[in-house]
Tab-separated table of C-alpha atoms and ligand atoms in Angstrom:
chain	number	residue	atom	x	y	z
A	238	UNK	CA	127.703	80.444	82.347
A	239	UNK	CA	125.287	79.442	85.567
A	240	UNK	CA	126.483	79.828	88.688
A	241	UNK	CA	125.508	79.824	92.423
A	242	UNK	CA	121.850	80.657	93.438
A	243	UNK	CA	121.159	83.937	92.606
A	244	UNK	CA	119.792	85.122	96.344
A	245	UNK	CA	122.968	84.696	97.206
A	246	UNK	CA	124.578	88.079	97.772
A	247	UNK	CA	126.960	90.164	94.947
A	248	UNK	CA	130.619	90.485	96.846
A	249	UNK	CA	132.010	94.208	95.790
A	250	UNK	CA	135.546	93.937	96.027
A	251	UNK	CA	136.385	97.677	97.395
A	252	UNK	CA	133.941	100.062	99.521
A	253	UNK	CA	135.110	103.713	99.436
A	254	UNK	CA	135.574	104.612	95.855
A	255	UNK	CA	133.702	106.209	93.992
A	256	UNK	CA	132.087	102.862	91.737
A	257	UNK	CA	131.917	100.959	95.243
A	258	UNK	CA	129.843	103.565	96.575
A	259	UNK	CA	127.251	104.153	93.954
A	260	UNK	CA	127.154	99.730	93.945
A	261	UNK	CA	126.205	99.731	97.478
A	262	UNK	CA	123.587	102.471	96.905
A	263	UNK	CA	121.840	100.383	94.892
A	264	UNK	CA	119.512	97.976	96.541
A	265	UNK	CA	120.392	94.853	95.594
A	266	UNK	CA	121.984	92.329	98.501
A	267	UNK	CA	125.682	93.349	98.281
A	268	UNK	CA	128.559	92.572	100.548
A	269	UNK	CA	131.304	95.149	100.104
A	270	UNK	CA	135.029	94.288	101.424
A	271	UNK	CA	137.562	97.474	101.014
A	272	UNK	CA	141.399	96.655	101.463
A	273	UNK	CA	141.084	96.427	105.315
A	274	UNK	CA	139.457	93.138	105.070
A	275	UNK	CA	140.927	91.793	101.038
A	276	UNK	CA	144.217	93.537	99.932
A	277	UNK	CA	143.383	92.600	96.324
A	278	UNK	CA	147.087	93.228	95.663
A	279	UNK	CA	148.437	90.477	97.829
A	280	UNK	CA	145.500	88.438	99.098
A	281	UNK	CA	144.350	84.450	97.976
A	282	UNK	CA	140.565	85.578	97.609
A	283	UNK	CA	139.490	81.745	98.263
A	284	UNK	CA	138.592	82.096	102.264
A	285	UNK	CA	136.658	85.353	101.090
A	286	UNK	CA	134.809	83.774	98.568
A	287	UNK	CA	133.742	80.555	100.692
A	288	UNK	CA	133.082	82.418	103.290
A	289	UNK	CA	130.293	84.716	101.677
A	290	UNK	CA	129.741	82.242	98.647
A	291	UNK	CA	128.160	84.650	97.062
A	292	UNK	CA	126.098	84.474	93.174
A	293	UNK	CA	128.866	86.996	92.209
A	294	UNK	CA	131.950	89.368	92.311
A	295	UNK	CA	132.127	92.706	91.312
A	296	UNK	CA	135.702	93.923	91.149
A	297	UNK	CA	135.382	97.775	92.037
A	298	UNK	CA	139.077	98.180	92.970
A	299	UNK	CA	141.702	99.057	91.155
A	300	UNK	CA	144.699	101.490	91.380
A	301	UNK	CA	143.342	104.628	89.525
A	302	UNK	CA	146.085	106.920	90.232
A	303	UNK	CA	146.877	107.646	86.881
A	304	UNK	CA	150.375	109.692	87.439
A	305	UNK	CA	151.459	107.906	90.313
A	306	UNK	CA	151.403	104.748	88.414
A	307	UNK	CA	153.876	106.245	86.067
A	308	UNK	CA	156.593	106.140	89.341
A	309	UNK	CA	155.224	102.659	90.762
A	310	UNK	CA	154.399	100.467	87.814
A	311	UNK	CA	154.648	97.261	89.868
A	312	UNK	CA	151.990	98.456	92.469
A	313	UNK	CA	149.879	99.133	89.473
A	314	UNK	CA	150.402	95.954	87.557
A	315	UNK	CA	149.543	93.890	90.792
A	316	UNK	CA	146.006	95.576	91.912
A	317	UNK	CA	144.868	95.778	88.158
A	318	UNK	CA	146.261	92.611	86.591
A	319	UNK	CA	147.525	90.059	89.169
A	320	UNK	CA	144.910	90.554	91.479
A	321	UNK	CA	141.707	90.692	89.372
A	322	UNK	CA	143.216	87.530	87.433
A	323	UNK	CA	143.511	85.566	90.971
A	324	UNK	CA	140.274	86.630	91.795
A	325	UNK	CA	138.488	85.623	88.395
A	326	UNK	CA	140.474	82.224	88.631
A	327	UNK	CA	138.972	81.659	92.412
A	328	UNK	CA	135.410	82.702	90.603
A	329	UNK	CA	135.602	80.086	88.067
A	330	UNK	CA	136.898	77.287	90.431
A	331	UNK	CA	133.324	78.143	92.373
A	332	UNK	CA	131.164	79.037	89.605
A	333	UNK	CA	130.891	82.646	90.950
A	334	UNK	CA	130.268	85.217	88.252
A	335	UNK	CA	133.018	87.629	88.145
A	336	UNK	CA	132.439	91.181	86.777
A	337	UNK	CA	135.358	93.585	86.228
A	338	UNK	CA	135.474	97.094	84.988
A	339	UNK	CA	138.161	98.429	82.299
A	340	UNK	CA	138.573	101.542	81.012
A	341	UNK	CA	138.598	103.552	77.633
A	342	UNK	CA	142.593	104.315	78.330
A	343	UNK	CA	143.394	100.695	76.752
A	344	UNK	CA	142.880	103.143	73.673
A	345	UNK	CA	145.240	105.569	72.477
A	346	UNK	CA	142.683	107.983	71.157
A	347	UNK	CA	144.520	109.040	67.890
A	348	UNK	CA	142.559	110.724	65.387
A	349	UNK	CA	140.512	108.084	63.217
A	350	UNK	CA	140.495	105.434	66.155
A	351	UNK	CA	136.753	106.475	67.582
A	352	UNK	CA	134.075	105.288	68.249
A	353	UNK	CA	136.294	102.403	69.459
A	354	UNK	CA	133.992	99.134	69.059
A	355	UNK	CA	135.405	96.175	71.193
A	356	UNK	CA	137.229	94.308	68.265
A	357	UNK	CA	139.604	97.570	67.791
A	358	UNK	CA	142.833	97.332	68.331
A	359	UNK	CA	144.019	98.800	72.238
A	360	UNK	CA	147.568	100.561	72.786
A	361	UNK	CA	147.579	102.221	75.619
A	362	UNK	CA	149.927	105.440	76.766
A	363	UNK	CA	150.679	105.082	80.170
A	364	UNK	CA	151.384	102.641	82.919
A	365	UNK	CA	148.114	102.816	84.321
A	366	UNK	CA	146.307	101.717	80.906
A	367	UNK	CA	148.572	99.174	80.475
A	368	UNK	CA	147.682	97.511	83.642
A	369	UNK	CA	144.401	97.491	83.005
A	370	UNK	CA	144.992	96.289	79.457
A	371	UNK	CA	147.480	93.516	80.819
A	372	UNK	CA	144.336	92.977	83.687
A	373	UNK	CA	141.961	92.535	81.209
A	374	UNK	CA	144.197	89.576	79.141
A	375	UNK	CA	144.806	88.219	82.670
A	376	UNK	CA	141.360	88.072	83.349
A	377	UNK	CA	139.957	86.552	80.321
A	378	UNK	CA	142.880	83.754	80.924
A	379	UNK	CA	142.059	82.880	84.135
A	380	UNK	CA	138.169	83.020	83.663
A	381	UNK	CA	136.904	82.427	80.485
A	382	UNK	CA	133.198	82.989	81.755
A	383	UNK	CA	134.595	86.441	82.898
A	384	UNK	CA	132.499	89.707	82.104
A	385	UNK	CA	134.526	93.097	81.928
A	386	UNK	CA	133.029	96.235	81.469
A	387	UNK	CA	135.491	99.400	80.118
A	388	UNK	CA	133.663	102.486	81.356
A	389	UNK	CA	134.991	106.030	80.632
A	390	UNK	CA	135.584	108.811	82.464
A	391	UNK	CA	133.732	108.001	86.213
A	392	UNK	CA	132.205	110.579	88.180
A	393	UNK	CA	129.811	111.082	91.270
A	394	UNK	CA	131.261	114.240	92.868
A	395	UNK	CA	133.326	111.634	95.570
A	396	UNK	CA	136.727	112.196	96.239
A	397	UNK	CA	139.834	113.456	94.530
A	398	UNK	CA	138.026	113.565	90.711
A	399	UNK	CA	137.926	116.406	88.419
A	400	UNK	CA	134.719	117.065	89.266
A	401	UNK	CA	135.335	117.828	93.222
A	402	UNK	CA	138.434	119.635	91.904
A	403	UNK	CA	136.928	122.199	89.366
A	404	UNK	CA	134.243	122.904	92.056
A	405	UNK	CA	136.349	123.261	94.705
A	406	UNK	CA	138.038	126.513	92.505
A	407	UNK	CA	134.846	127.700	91.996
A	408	UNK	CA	133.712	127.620	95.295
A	409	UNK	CA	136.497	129.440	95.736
A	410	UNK	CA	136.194	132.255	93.494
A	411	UNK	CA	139.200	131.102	91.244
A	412	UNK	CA	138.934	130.933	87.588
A	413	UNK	CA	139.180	127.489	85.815
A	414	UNK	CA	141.550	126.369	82.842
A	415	UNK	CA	139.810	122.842	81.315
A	416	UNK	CA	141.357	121.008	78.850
A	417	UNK	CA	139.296	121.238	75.290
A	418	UNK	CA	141.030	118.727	73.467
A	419	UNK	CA	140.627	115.427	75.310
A	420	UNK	CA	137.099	113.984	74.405
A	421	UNK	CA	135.215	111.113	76.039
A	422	UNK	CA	131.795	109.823	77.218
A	423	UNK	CA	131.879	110.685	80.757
A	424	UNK	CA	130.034	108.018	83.226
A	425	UNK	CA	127.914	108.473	85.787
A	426	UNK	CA	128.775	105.951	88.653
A	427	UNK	CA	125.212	104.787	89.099
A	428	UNK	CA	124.730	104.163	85.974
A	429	UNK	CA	127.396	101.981	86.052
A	430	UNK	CA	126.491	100.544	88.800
A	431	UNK	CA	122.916	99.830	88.746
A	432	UNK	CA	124.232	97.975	84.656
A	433	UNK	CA	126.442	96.122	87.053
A	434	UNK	CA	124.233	94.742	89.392
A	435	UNK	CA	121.825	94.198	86.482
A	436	UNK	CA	124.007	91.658	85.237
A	437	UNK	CA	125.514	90.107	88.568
A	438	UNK	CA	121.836	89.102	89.199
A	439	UNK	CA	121.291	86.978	86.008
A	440	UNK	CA	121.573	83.410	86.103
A	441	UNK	CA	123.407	83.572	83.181
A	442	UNK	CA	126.073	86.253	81.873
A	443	UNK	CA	127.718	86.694	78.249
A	444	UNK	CA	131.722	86.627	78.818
A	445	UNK	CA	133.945	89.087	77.234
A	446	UNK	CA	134.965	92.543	76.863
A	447	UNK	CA	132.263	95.036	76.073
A	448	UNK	CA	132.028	98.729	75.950
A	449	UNK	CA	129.702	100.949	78.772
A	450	UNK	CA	129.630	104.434	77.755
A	451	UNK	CA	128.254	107.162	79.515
A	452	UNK	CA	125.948	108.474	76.703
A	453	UNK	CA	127.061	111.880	74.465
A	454	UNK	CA	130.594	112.247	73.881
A	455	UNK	CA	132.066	115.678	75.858
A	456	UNK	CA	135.538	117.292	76.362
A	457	UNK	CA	136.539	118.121	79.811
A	458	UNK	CA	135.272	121.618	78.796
A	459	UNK	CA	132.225	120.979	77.811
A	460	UNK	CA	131.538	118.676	81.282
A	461	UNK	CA	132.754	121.549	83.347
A	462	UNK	CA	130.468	124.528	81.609
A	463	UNK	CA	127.836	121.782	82.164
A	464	UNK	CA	128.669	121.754	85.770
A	465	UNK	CA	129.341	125.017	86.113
A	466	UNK	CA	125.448	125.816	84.395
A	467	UNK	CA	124.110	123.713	87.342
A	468	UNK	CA	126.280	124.990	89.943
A	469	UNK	CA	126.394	128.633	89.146
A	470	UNK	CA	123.367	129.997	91.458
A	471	UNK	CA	125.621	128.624	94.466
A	472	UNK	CA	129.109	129.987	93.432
A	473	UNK	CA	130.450	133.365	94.812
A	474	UNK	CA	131.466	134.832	91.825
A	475	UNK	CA	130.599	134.846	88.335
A	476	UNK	CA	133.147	131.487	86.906
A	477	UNK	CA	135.551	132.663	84.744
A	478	UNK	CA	136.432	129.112	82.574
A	479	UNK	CA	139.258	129.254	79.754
A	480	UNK	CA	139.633	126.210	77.028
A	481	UNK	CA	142.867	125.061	76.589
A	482	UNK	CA	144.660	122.051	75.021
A	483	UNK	CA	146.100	119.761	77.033
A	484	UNK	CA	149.887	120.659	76.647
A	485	UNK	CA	149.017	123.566	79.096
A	486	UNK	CA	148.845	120.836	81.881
A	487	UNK	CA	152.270	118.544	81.573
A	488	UNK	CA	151.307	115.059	83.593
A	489	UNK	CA	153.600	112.118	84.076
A	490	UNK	CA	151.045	110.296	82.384
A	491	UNK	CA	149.833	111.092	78.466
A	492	UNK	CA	146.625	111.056	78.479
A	493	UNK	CA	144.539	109.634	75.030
A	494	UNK	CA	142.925	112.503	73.339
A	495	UNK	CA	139.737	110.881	71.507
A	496	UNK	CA	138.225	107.861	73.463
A	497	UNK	CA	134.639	107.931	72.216
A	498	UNK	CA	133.304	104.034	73.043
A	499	UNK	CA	130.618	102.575	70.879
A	500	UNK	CA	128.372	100.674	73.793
A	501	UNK	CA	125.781	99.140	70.961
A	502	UNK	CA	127.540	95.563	71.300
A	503	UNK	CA	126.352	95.289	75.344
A	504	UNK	CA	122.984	97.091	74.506
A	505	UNK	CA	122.553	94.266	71.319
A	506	UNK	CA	123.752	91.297	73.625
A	507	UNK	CA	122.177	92.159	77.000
A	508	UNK	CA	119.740	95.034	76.253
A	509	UNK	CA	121.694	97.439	78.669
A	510	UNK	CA	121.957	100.923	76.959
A	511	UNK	CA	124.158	103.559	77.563
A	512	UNK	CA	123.635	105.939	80.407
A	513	UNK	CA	123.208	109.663	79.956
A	514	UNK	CA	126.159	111.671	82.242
A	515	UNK	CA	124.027	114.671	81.483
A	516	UNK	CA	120.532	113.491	83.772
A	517	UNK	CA	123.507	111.772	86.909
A	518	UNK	CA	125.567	115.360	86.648
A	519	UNK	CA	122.533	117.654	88.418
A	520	UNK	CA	121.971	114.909	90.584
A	521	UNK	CA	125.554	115.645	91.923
A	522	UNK	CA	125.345	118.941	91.954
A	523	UNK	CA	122.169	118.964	93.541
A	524	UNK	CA	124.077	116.252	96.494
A	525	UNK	CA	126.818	118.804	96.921
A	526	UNK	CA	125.148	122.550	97.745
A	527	UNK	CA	121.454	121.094	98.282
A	528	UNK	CA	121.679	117.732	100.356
A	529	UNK	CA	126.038	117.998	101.424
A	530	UNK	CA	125.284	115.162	103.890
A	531	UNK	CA	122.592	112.768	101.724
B	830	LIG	N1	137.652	106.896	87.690
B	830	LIG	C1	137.563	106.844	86.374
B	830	LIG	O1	137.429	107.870	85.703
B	830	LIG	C2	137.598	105.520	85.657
B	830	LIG	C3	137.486	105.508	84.248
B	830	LIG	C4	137.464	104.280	83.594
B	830	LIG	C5	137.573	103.100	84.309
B	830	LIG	N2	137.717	103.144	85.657
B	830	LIG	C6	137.791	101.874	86.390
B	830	LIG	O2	136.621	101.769	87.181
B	830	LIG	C7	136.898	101.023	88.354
B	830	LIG	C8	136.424	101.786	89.588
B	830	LIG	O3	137.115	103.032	89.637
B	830	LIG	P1	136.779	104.147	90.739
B	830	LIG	O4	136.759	105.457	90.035
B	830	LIG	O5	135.604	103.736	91.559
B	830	LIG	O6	138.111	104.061	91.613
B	830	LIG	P2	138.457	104.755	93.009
B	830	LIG	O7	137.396	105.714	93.387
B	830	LIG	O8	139.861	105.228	92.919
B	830	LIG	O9	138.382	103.535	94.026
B	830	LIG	C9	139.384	102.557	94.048
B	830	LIG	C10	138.913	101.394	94.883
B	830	LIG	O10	139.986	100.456	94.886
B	830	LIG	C11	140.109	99.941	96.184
B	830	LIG	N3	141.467	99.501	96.459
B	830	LIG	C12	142.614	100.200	96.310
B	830	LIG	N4	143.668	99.448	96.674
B	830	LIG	C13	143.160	98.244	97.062
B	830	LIG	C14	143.728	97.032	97.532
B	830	LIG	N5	145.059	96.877	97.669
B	830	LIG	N6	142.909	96.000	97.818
B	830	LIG	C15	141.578	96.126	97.680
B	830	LIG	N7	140.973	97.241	97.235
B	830	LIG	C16	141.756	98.284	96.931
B	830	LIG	C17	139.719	101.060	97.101
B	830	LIG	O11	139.394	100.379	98.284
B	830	LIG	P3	138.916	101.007	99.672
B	830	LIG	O12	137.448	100.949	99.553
B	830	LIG	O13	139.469	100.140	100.733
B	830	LIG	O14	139.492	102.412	99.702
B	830	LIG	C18	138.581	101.723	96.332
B	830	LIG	O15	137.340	101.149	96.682
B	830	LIG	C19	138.394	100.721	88.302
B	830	LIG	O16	138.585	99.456	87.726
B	830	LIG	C20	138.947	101.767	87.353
B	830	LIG	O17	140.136	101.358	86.723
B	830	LIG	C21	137.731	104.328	86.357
């Protein structure tokens, strides 16, 4: 699909997570609106959109709280489906490229399932994934131009994430229990980003689903010893780190246990390649003891 002129800006629907941030570190022309200005829940997106007519939307917004979605399923079904559908929908009508990010939880991980290509078949475990799953449908309904990008596993040390949370134990002098047995390709948020923005900028976009994976598969284990190699010269104590399966931490939400994605389908169609989570993860550590502020 074309669409407007492409020095128009990108609109980045959301502005404090963690994908929104890394998107507006980049330095393309962005506009970023969090839910103070577009409740993406509740809001007709058409004033926003003629208002910055932008070349194209990036929906960074979602509701990513995994186990709370498991008590508020409607919340969760109307930022990650109703919304983003809406949104594509006021995209097409305007020939604004829409971009929307998925996730590897539309897979249910079960041995034999990865690495999931695009044409395998989803079924996700928990409300969350199914929102996004149901999003994704929604999307592709409303917008058949639509891009979406399922990423896996998003970090950049912001916020509540399992990064910030092992570190803050070991900055603490607490020892760590990871879980050994969930296994993904985790994603470094400007990699994401900057693949984003790659695309947002072309005239013209492929439509679909397609698969953005953060480079060599990992356990939650393995990411934190990684983390915990870089980090260890600033810790107070020598880490203690156990592996454990993940029945040693209940959730409300089941979490998939293999969600490998194979990413060669985007790399093939649009020459983007995976990213490598191990070259973003000392940047992080390096922003969080060396440069706290940068
Ligand atoms: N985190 C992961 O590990 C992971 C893994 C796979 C896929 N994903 C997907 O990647 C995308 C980005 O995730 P993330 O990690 O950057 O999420 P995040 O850090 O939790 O950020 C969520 C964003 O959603 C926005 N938002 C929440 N409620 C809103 C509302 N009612 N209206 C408008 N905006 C609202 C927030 O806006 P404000 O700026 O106003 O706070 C924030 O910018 C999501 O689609 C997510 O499903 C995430």
């Amino acid at each position: 699909m074309t669409s407007q002129a492409v020095d128009a800006p990108i609109l980045v629907i959301g502005r404090s997570g963690q994908l929104a941030q890394a998107l507006l570190e980049t330095d393309a022309k962005l506009v970023a609106c969090g839910r103070d200005q577009f409740d993406l829940a509740q809001d007709d997106p058409s004033a926003l959109l003629d208002a910055h007519k932008p070349h194209a939307v990036i929906n960074a917004a979602a509701y990513t709280d995994v186990n709370g979605a498991e008590a508020d399923p409607d919340a969760a079904q109307a930022l990650n489906c109703s919304g983003p559908s809406r949104l594509a929908a006021a995209c097409k009508a305007r020939d604004i490229h829409f971009l929307h990010v998925s996730t590897d939880y539309v897979f249910d991980g079960a041995p034999g399932g990865a690495p999931y290509k695009e044409t395998a078949r989803t079924h996700p475990l928990n409300v969350y994934a199914r929102t996004k799953r149901n999003g994704e449908d929604a999307v592709m309904t409303a917008n058949e131009d639509a891009m979406i990008l399922r990423a896996a596993w998003i970090f950049d040390g912001r916020g509540g994430s399992f990064l910030n949370a092992i570190l803050n134990r070991l900055d603490n002098g607490l020892p760590l229990k990871v879980v050994n047995d969930q296994i993904s390709t985790p994603t470094w948020a400007p990699d994401l980003a900057r693949a984003l923005v790659g695309l947002a900028q072309r005239e013209t976009l492929p439509s679909g689903v397609f698969h953005f994976s953060g480079g060599p598969a990992a356990s939650w284990y393995d990411f934190a010893r990684a983390a915990i190699r870089l980090a260890q010269a600033h810790l107070p104590v020598e880490p203690v780190i156990e592996p454990v399966d993940s029945s040693a931490f209940p959730q409300p939400a089941q979490r998939p246990l293999d969600t490998r994605m194979d990413a060669q389908a985007l790399l093939a169609t649009t020459g983007i390649g995976p990213g490598d989570w191990r070259a973003g993860l000392p940047e992080v550590i390096a922003r969080r003891y060396e440069h706290p502020k940068g």
